[in-house]
Coordinates of C-alpha atoms in Angstrom, one line a residue:
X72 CA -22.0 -12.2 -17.8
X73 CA -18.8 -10.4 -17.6
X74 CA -16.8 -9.5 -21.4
X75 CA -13.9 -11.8 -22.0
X76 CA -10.4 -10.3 -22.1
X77 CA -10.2 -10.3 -25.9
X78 CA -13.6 -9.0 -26.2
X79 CA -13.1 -5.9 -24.2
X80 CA -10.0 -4.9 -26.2
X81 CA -11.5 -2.2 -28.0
X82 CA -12.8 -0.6 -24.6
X83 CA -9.2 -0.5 -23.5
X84 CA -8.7 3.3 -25.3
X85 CA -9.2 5.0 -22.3
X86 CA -6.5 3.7 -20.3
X87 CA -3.7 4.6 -23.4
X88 CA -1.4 6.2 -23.6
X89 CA -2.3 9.9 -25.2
X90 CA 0.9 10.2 -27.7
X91 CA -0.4 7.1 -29.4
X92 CA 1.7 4.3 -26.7
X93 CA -0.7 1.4 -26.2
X94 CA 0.6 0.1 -23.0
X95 CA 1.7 2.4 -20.3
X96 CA 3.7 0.1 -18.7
X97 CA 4.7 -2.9 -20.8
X98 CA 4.5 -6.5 -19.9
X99 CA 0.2 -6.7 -19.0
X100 CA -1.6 -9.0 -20.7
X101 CA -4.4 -6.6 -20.5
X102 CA -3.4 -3.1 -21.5
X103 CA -6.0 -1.6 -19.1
X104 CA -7.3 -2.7 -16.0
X105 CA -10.9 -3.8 -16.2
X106 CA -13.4 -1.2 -14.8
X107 CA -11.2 1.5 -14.3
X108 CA -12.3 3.9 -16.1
X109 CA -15.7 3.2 -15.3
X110 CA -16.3 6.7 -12.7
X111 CA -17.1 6.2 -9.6
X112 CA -17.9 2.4 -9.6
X113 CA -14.5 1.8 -10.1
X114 CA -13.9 3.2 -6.9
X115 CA -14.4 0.7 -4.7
X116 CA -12.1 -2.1 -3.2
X117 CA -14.9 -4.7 -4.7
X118 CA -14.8 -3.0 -7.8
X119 CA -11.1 -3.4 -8.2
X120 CA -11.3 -7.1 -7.3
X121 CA -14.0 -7.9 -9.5
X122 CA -11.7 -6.9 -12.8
X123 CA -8.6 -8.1 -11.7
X124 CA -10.3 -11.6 -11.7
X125 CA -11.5 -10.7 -15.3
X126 CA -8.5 -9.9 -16.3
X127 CA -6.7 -12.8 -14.9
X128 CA -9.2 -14.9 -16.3
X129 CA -8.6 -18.0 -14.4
X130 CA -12.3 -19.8 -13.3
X131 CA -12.5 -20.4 -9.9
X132 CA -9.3 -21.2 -8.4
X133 CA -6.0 -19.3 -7.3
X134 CA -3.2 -19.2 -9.7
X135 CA 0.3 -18.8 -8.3
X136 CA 3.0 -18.4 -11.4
X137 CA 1.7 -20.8 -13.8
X138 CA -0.2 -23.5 -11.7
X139 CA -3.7 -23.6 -10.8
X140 CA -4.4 -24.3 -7.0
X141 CA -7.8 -25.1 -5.3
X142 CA -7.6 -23.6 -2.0
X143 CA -11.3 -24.1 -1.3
X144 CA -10.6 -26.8 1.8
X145 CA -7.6 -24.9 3.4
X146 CA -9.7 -21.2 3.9
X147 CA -10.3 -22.1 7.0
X148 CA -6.9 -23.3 8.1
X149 CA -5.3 -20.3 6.5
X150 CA -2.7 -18.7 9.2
X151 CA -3.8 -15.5 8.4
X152 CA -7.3 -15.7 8.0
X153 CA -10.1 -16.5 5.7
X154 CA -10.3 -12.9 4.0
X155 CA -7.6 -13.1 2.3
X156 CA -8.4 -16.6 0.8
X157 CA -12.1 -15.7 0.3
X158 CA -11.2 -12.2 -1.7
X159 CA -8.8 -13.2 -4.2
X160 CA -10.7 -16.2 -5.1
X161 CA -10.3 -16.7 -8.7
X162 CA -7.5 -14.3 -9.5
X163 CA -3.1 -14.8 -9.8
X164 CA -2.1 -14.7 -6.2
X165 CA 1.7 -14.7 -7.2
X166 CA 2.9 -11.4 -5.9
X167 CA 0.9 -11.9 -3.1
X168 CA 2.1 -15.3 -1.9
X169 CA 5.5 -14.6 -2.8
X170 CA 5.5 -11.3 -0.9
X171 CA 3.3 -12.8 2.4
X172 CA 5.5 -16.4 2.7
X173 CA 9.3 -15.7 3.2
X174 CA 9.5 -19.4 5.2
X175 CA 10.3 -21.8 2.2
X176 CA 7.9 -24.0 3.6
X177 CA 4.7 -23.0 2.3
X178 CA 5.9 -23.0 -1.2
X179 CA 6.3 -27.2 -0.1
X180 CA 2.4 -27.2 1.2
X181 CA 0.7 -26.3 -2.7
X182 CA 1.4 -29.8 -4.5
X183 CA -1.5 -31.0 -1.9
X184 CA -3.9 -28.1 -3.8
X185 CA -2.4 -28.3 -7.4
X186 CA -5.3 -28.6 -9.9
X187 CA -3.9 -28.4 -13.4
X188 CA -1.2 -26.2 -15.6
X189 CA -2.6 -22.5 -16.4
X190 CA -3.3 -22.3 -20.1
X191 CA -2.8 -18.4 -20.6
X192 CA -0.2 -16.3 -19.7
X193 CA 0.0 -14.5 -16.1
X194 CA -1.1 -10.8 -17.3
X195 CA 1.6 -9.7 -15.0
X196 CA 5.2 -8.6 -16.0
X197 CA 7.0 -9.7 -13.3
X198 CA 8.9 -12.2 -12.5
X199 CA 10.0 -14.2 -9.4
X200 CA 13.3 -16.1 -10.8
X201 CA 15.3 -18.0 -8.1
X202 CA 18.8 -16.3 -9.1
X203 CA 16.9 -13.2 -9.3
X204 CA 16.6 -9.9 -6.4
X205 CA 14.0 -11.0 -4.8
X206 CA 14.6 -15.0 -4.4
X207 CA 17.6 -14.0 -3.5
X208 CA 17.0 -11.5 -1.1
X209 CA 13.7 -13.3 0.7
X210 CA 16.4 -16.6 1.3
X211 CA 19.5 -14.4 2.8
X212 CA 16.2 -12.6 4.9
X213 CA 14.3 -15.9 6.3
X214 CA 17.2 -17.1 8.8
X215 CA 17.0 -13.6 10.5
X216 CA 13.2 -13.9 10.5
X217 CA 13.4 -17.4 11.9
X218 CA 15.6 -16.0 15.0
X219 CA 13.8 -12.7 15.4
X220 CA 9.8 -13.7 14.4
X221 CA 7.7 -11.5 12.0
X222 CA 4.9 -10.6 14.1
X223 CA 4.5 -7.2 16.6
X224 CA 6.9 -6.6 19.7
X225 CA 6.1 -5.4 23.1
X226 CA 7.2 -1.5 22.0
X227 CA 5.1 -1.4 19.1
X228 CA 2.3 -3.2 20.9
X229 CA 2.1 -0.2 23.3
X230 CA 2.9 2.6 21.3
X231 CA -0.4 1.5 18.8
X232 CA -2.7 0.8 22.3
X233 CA -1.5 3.8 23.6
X234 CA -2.1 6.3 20.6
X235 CA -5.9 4.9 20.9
X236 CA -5.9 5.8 24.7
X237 CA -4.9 9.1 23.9
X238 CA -7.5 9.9 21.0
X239 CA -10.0 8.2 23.4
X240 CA -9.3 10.7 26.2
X241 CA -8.8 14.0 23.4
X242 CA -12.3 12.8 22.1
X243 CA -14.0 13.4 26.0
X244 CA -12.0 16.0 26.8
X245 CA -13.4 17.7 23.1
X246 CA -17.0 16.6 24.1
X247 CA -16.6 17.8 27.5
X248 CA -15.2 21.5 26.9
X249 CA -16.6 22.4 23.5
X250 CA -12.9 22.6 22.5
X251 CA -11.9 22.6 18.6
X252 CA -8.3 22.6 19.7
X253 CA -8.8 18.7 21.4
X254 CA -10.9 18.0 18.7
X255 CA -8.8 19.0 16.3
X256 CA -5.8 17.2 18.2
X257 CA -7.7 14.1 18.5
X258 CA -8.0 14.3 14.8
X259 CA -4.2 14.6 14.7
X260 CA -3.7 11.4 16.6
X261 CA -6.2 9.4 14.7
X262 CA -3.7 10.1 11.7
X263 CA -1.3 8.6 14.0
X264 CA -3.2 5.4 14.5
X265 CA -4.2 5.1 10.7
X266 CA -0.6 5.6 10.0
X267 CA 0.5 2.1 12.7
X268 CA -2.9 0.0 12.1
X269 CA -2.0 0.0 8.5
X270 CA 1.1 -2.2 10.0
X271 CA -1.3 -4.2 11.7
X272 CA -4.2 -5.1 8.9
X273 CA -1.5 -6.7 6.5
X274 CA -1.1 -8.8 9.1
X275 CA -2.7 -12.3 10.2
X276 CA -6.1 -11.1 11.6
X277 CA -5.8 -9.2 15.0
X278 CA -7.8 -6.9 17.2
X279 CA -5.1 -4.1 16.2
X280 CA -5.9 -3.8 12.5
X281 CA -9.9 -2.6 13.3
X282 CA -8.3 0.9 15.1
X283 CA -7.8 2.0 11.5
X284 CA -12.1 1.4 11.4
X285 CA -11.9 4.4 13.9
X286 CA -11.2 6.8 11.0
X287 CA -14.4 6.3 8.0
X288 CA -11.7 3.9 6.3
X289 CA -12.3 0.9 6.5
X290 CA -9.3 -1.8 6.9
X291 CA -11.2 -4.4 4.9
X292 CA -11.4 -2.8 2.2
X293 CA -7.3 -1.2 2.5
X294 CA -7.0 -4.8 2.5
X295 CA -7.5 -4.9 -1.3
X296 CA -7.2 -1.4 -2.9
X297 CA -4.0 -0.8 -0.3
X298 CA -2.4 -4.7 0.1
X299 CA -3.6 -6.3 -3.0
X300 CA -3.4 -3.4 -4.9
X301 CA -1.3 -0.6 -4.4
X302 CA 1.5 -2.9 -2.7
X303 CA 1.9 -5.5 -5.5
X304 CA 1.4 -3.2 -8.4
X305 CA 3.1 -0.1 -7.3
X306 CA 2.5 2.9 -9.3
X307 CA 1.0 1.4 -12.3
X308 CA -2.5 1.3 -14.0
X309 CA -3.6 -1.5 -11.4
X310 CA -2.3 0.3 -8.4
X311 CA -5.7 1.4 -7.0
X312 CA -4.0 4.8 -4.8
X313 CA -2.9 6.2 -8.2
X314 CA -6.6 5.3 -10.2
X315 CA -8.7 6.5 -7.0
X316 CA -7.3 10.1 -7.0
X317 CA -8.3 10.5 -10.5
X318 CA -9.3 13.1 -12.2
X319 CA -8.5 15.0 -9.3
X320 CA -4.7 14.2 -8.6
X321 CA -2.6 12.5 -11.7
X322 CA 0.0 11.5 -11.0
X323 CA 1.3 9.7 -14.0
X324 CA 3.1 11.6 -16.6
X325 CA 1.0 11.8 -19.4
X326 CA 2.3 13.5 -22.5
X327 CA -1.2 15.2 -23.1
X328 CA -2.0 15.8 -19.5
X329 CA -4.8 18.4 -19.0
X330 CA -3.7 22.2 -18.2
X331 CA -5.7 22.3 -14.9
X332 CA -4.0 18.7 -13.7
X333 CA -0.6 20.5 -14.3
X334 CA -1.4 24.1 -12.9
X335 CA -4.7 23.6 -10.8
X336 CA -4.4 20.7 -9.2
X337 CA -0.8 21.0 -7.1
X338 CA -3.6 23.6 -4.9
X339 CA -6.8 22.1 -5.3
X340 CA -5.3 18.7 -4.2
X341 CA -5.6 19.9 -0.4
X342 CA -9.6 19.9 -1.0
X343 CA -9.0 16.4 -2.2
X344 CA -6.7 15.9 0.8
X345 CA -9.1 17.3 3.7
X346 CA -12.7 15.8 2.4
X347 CA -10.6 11.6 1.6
X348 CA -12.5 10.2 4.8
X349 CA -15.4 11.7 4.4
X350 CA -15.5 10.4 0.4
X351 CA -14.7 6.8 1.4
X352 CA -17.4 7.1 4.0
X353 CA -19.9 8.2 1.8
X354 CA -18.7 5.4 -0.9
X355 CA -19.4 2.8 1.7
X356 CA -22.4 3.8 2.6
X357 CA -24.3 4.0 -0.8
X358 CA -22.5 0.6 -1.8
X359 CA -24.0 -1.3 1.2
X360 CA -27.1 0.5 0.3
X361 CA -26.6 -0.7 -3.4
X362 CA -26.0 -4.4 -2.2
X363 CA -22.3 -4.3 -3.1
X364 CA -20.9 -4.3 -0.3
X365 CA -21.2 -6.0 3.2
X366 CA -21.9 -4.6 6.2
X367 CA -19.8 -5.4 9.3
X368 CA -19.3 -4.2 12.7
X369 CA -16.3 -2.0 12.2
X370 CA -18.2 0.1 9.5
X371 CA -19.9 1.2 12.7
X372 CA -17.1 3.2 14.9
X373 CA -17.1 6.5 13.2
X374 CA -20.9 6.4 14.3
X375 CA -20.0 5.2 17.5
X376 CA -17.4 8.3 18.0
X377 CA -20.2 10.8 16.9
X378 CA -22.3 9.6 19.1
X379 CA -20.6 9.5 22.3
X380 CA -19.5 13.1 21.2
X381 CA -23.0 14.1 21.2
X382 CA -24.0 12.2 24.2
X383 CA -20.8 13.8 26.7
X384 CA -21.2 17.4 24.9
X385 CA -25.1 17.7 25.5
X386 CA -25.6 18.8 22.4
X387 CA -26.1 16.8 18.7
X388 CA -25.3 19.9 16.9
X389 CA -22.1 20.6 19.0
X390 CA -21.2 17.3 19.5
X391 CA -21.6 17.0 15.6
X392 CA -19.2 19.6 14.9
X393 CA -16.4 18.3 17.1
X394 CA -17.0 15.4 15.2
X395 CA -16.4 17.0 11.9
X396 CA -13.6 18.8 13.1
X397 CA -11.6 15.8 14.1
X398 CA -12.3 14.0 10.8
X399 CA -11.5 17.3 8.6
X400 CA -7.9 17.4 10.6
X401 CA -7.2 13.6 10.8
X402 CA -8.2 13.1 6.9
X403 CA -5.5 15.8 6.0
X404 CA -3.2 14.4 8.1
X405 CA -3.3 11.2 7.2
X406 CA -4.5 12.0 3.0
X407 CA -0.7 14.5 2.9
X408 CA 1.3 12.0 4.9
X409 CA 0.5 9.7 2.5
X410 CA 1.1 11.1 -0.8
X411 CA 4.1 12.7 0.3
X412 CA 5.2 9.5 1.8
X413 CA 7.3 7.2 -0.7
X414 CA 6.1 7.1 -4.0
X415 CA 5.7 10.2 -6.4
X416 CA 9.1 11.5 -7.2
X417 CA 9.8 12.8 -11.0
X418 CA 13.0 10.4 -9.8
X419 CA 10.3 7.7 -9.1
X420 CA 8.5 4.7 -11.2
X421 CA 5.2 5.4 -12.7
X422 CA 3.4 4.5 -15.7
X423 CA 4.2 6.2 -18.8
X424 CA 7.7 6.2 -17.8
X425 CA 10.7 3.6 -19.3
X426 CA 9.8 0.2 -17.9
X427 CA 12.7 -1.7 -16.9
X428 CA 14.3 -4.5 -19.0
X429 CA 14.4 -7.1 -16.0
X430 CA 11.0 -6.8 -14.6
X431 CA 12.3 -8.9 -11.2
X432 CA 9.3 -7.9 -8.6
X433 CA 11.6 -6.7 -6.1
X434 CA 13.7 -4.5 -8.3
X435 CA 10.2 -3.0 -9.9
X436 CA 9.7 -2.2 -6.4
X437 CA 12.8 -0.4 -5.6
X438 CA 12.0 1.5 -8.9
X439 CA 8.7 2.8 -7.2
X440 CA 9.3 3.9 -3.7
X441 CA 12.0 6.2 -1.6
X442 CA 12.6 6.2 1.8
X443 CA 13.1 9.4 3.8
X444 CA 16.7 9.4 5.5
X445 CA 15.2 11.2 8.6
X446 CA 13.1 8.7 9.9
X447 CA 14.1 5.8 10.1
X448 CA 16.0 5.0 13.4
X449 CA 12.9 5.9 15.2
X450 CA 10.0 3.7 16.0
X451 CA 7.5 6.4 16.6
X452 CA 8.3 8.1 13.5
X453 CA 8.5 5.5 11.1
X454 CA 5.0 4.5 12.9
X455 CA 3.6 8.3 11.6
X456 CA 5.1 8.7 8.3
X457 CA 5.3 4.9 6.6
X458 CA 9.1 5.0 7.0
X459 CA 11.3 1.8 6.8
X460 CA 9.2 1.9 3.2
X461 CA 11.0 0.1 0.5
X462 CA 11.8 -3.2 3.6
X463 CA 7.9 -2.7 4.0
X464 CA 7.0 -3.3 0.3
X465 CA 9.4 -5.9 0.1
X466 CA 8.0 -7.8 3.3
X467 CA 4.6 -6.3 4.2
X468 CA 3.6 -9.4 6.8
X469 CA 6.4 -8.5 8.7
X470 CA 5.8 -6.0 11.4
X471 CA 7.7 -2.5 11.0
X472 CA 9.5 -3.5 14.5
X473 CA 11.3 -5.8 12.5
X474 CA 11.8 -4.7 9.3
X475 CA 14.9 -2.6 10.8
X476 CA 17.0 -5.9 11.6
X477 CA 16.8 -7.0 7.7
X478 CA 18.9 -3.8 6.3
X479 CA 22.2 -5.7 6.3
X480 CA 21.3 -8.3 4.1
X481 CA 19.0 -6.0 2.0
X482 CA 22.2 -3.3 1.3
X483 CA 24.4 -6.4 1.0
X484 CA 21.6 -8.0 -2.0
X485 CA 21.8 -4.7 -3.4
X486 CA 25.1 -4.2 -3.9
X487 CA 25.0 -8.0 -4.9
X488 CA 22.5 -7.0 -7.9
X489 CA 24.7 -3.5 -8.8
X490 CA 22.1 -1.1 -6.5
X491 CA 23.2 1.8 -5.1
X492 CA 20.5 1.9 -3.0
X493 CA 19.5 5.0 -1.4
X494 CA 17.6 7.3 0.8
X495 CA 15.6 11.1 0.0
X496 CA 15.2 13.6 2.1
X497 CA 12.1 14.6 3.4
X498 CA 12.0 17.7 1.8
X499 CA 13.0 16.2 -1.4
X500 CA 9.8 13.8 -1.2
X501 CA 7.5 16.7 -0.5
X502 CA 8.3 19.0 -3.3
X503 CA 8.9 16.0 -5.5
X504 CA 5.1 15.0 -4.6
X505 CA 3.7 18.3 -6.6
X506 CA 6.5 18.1 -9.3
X507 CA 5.1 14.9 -10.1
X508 CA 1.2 16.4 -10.3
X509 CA 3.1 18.4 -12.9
X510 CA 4.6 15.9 -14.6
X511 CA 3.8 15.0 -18.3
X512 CA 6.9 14.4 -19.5
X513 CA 7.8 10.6 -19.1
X514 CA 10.9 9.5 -17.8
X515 CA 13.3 8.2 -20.9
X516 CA 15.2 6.1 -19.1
X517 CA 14.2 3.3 -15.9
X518 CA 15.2 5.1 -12.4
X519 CA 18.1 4.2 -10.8
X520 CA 19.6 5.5 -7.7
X521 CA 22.8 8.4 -7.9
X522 CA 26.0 6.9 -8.6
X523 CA 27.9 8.4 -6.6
X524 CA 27.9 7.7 -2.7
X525 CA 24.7 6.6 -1.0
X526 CA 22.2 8.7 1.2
X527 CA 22.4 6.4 4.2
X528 CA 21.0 7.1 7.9
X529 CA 23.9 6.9 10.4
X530 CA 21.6 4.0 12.4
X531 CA 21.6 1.8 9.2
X532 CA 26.1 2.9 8.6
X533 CA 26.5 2.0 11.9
X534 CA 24.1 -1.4 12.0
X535 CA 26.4 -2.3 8.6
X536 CA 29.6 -1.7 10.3
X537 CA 28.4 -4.2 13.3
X538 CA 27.2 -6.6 10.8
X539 CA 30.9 -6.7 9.1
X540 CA 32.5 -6.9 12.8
X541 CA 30.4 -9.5 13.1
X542 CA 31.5 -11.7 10.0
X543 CA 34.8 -10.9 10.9
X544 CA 34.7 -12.4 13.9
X545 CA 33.3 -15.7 12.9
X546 CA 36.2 -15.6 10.3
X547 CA 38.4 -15.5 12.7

């Protein structure tokens, strides 16, 4: 039987704060997330499920703010899926729903599934207030969704199906020539498609989201530790990408933060970087060995791939070694990409640092991400390198061909709310990604963005300059 919240207080010392703080980032019922500093069997998408329903300590059902809901009969109605339904069984769904459902009419479908009041506070800090950023923001955003849909164009259709036809044909062409360089580039592409499934798997369930199954991740499991986790608790103890890197990467600014984290690991982190697929491979494995975790047809591509590499090369050993190539190169790819991507800036939200006073959800998110001001624009490169970021955590059902169209009314709520939002550059986020490793000095004050005039693209100045020709017109 699993310890009771009050009962596991005193196992809670190795999530504190060194200089003596006991909550890292105020506002959690539970100071530290159950589990997580358990080793390695914390580092599993199941794992991190499994204490987050401890923690949230709600039976059975599916809390959403402070209502109990039993969803048990609509699983298998569920728009998007039964997974989603099935794995957060018996945990607070409120980021989640309020995240996932911009259209004001689901909110009007739970009185049919209401059960009974919650009797103990949501162990998260935020909040979802209807004069707040967020409310405020997801109603100016539905009437452009309504008009424009949510779900994957035409371009983006064909630029995901196309990156998989070229990895296919890089993958023969490797087998068929003994070449490291194809092998290698088919490695480099498979970043690419990791990179634009991600889009795909936070989606309803489609055919699209099992490409990222071609690398040894596993979209399932992203699922939780990447949509559960990481998206609705950015950058704090319960965000699974900052507690899976550990002790190798740590990125939160502890004040006693070890010597070889500061000086070491800003290097060493490239080891981390080029052996990440083959460490979630080798995870999945031993837990569906263990009887943790399920086995399911997608788990089986990577095999599939090595294979085939075999089979069209003649040879196991060679074929073998192509194989390995490609996963060395697409795991750094993709690892690098990703941690330089949005979210570790000394500029940037994490825990340890001065939580803000008005913990509104989508202002805690702003707080944790940056977007880089030479991407976005461009489809293909926002597809590579997670751009269009901060819309993407705000909205992450709706597909990044969308997400573009929404920046009006997002700049307009933000200037609404006294945000100055803003863009980094690229090179900023990169050499902001190893300060951070650094780090161990918290931030005093919340982030904000400069004061003075904002980092904007010239797509997104001129798509505000239409929008106010636009208003002035129907003025007129």
């Amino acid at each position: 039987m699993a310890p009771s919240v009050s009962a596991r207080s005193s196992q809670n010392f190795a999530c504190l704060a060194s200089d003596g703080r006991k909550n890292p980032t105020p506002g959690f019922r539970v100071d530290c997330p159950t589990g997580r500093e358990d080793g390695i069997k914390s580092k599993t998408g199941d794992a991190w499920i499994a204490g987050k329903r401890i923690d949230d300590d709600i039976g059975s059902l599916w809390r959403i703010h402070d209502k109990l809901y039993d969803l048990t009969n609509f699983i298998a109605k569920h728009p998007g899926g039964r997974f989603w339904l099935e794995t957060t069984r018996g945990t607070d769904i409120t980021e989640a729903f309020e995240s996932a459902h911009v259209n004001p009419a689901v909110a009007k479908m739970l009185p049919k599934f209401y059960v009974r009041e919650a009797t103990n506070k949501r162990n998260s800090p935020y909040t979802f207030h209807e004069d707040g950023f967020y409310k405020t923001l997801q109603r100016k955003v539905w009437p452009i969704l309504k008009k424009i849909g949510t779900g994957p164009n035409l371009k983006i259709r064909l630029l995901m199906d196309s990156y998989v036809a070229i990895f296919l044909a890089l993958l023969v062409t490797a087998s068929l020539y003994h070449s490291y360089l194809a092998a290698c580039g088919a490695g480099v592409v498979l970043w690419m498609i990791c990179a634009l499934s991600h889009n795909f798997f936070h989606q309803a369930d489609n055919f699209r989201m099992y490409y990222f199954d071609l690398s040894l991740m596993a979209s399932a499991e992203w699922r939780i530790t990447h949509g559960l986790s990481h998206h609705l608790f950015t950058n704090t103890l319960y965000d699974f990408e900052i507690s899976v890197l550990e002790p190798a990467m740590r990125f939160l600014p502890d004040p006693h933060k070890h010597i070889m984290n500061k000086y070491v690991s800003p290097v060493a982190c490239h080891l981390v970087l080029l052996f990440a697929f083959f460490v979630n491979g080798f995870k999945r494995i031993a837990a569906i060995i263990m009887g943790t975790h399920k086995l399911v047809w997608a788990n089986a591509l990577p095999l599939v791939e090595c294979a085939l590499m075999m089979l069209v090369s003649g040879s196991v050993q060679t074929g073998f070694s192509l194989w390995m190539a490609m996963v060395f190169s697409s795991s750094f790819c993709f690892s690098w990409i990703g941690v330089v991507a949005a979210h570790h800036h000394p500029e940037i939200y994490h825990a340890y640092d001065t939580f803000r006073s008005d913990p509104d959800w989508g202002l805690c998110q702003l707080d944790a991400v940056r977007d880089k001001v030479e991407v976005t624009g461009s489809l293909f490169l926002t597809s590579i390198s997670f751009g269009d970021h901060t819309l993407h955590h705000l909205f992450p059902t709706v597909d990044a061909s969308k997400l573009p169209h929404l920046y009006p009314v997002f700049l307009e709520t933000c200037k609404e709310f006294n945000v100055n939002f803003s863009f980094l550059p690229a090179k900023q986020l990169v050499c902001g990604m190893y300060t951070q490793l650094c780090s161990n000095k918290p931030n005093p004050e919340p982030p904000r963005f400069p004061r003075d005039q904002p980092l904007l693209p010239e797509v997104i100045r001129n798509m505000m300059e239409e929008d106010k020709d636009t208003k002035y017109q129907k003025e007129k």
